[in-house]
Amino acid sequence: MADPEEHPTDLPECPPAQGGGLLPGELRAWMVMLAAMGAVEQELRSVVKERLDVSHDEFLILCLLAESPREGLRMTRIAELLGRPKTRLTYQIACLQHAGLVTRKSVCGDKRGIEVALTDKASRLLEEASGTLATTVTRALTHVMGPKQHEAMCWLLPDLAEESGPSKAP
């Protein structure tokens, strides 16, 4: 990961986690997370389209399914986790199924329950693209976070701290 001290000067830093502003710490932390999420989403959109040929929202579905590759997830659970209406999710799942990236099946004993799982093709694509996608996330976070935010993020994401190494930690 890039050295947090090399924070680009042309980009505004996230709001400080501790500051003399009007907002309580919880809201300041939320603002830092929003800025980081926005930066990551912006960077990922083109990489996801180029590497996986799916939309950003479809990519989020694939990521959720990648955490449960054997079992899959019910559509209602995916909708809950993403905060999306089920009708919108149905369309996105249909697009992913048409691309050969997911399968849908009825849940035994539940007429309305639908379970979605990754296909082998999707697993391969995600595995092949994972290095590029991880680098993209790291780069996006580095561009919006100063040293203090980077330190806080490393506390939340231990793998990020390991990638940074002890010499690069703020």
XYZ file of C-alpha atoms in Angstrom:
170
model
C 0.000 0.000 0.000
C 1.173 3.506 -0.649
C 2.722 5.376 2.223
C -0.022 7.370 3.979
C 2.461 10.229 4.325
C 2.252 10.565 0.532
C -1.334 11.759 0.804
C -2.151 13.722 -2.366
C -2.367 17.416 -1.597
C -4.884 18.130 -4.349
C -7.558 15.968 -2.702
C -9.319 16.944 0.509
C -8.678 14.604 3.419
C -11.557 12.909 5.190
C -12.934 14.875 8.113
C -10.727 14.295 11.141
C -11.828 11.483 13.434
C -11.215 13.777 16.383
C -11.745 17.445 15.948
C -13.224 20.583 17.313
C -16.230 20.573 15.006
C -19.889 20.498 15.955
C -20.465 16.800 15.306
C -20.113 14.085 17.922
C -17.480 11.399 17.312
C -19.974 8.864 15.964
C -21.095 11.227 13.208
C -17.511 12.211 12.362
C -16.612 8.516 12.091
C -19.641 7.954 9.871
C -18.545 10.819 7.602
C -15.073 9.279 7.276
C -16.655 5.934 6.354
C -18.942 7.584 3.790
C -16.018 9.376 2.156
C -13.997 6.151 2.073
C -16.907 4.142 0.671
C -17.580 6.744 -1.996
C -13.940 6.770 -3.065
C -13.807 2.984 -3.241
C -17.054 2.745 -5.226
C -15.901 5.403 -7.686
C -12.570 3.637 -8.294
C -14.130 0.170 -8.489
C -16.881 0.922 -11.008
C -14.676 0.973 -14.102
C -12.412 -1.859 -12.911
C -15.409 -4.088 -12.167
C -16.942 -3.348 -15.570
C -13.645 -3.997 -17.356
C -12.619 -7.156 -15.456
C -15.999 -8.798 -14.751
C -18.346 -7.104 -17.233
C -20.985 -6.488 -14.559
C -22.435 -3.374 -12.966
C -21.273 -2.195 -9.556
C -24.534 -3.366 -7.943
C -24.191 -6.790 -9.564
C -20.617 -6.926 -8.288
C -21.863 -6.324 -4.732
C -24.153 -9.334 -5.102
C -21.253 -11.457 -6.345
C -19.153 -10.332 -3.357
C -21.876 -11.356 -0.911
C -22.207 -14.727 -2.597
C -18.431 -15.172 -2.614
C -18.528 -15.187 1.183
C -20.939 -18.172 1.057
C -19.856 -19.898 -2.161
C -21.090 -23.395 -1.249
C -24.411 -22.584 0.393
C -25.523 -19.494 -1.488
C -27.902 -16.945 -0.002
C -31.625 -16.391 -0.068
C -32.718 -13.435 -2.152
C -34.428 -11.866 0.848
C -31.130 -11.967 2.775
C -29.216 -10.405 -0.131
C -31.822 -7.634 -0.321
C -31.478 -7.031 3.439
C -27.677 -6.948 3.362
C -27.552 -4.541 0.426
C -30.520 -2.427 1.516
C -32.132 -2.912 -1.883
C -35.768 -3.557 -2.768
C -36.368 -7.181 -3.718
C -37.865 -6.182 -7.087
C -34.641 -4.439 -8.126
C -32.617 -7.386 -6.881
C -34.702 -9.796 -8.980
C -33.666 -7.945 -12.143
C -29.976 -7.902 -11.162
C -30.007 -11.615 -10.309
C -31.641 -12.330 -13.683
C -28.833 -10.415 -15.433
C -26.185 -12.351 -13.490
C -27.936 -15.633 -14.265
C -28.113 -14.750 -17.967
C -24.340 -14.083 -17.872
C -23.789 -17.521 -16.338
C -22.489 -16.119 -13.049
C -25.202 -17.288 -10.630
C -27.774 -20.024 -10.282
C -31.209 -19.735 -8.727
C -33.143 -22.531 -7.089
C -36.232 -22.875 -4.948
C -35.704 -23.428 -1.258
C -37.021 -26.805 -0.198
C -40.182 -26.454 1.872
C -40.680 -22.772 1.040
C -42.717 -22.022 -2.087
C -41.562 -18.415 -2.296
C -37.966 -18.830 -1.126
C -35.237 -18.510 -3.763
C -31.584 -19.254 -3.102
C -28.823 -17.785 -5.258
C -25.303 -19.210 -5.578
C -22.162 -18.488 -7.588
C -21.319 -20.595 -10.591
C -17.842 -21.980 -11.184
C -17.434 -19.331 -13.886
C -18.112 -16.525 -11.388
C -15.763 -18.058 -8.834
C -12.978 -18.186 -11.430
C -13.583 -14.607 -12.569
C -13.573 -13.295 -8.997
C -10.416 -15.204 -8.182
C -8.640 -13.913 -11.295
C -9.729 -10.321 -10.634
C -9.286 -10.300 -6.854
C -5.716 -8.938 -6.889
C -6.631 -6.040 -9.147
C -9.796 -5.327 -7.172
C -7.930 -5.360 -3.835
C -5.284 -3.000 -5.206
C -8.027 -0.685 -6.454
C -9.639 -0.580 -3.006
C -6.313 0.105 -1.312
C -5.485 2.888 -3.778
C -8.894 4.515 -3.300
C -8.591 4.440 0.472
C -5.088 5.876 0.320
C -6.331 8.818 -1.749
C -8.988 9.910 0.744
C -7.425 9.036 4.064
C -4.776 10.815 5.972
C -2.463 9.049 8.410
C -4.925 9.073 11.332
C -7.788 7.660 9.270
C -5.437 5.070 7.775
C -4.436 3.981 11.273
C -8.104 3.663 12.278
C -8.906 1.673 9.137
C -5.992 -0.668 9.848
C -7.468 -1.271 13.268
C -10.792 -2.244 11.638
C -9.162 -4.234 8.814
C -6.125 -6.105 10.169
C -5.185 -7.411 6.706
C -4.737 -3.820 5.546
C -2.258 -3.233 8.374
C -0.291 -6.345 7.365
C -0.109 -5.146 3.750
C 1.091 -1.741 4.917
C 3.866 -3.281 6.968
C 5.322 -1.836 10.154
C 7.535 0.675 8.349
C 4.565 2.248 6.564
C 2.158 2.459 9.462
C 1.512 6.070 10.500
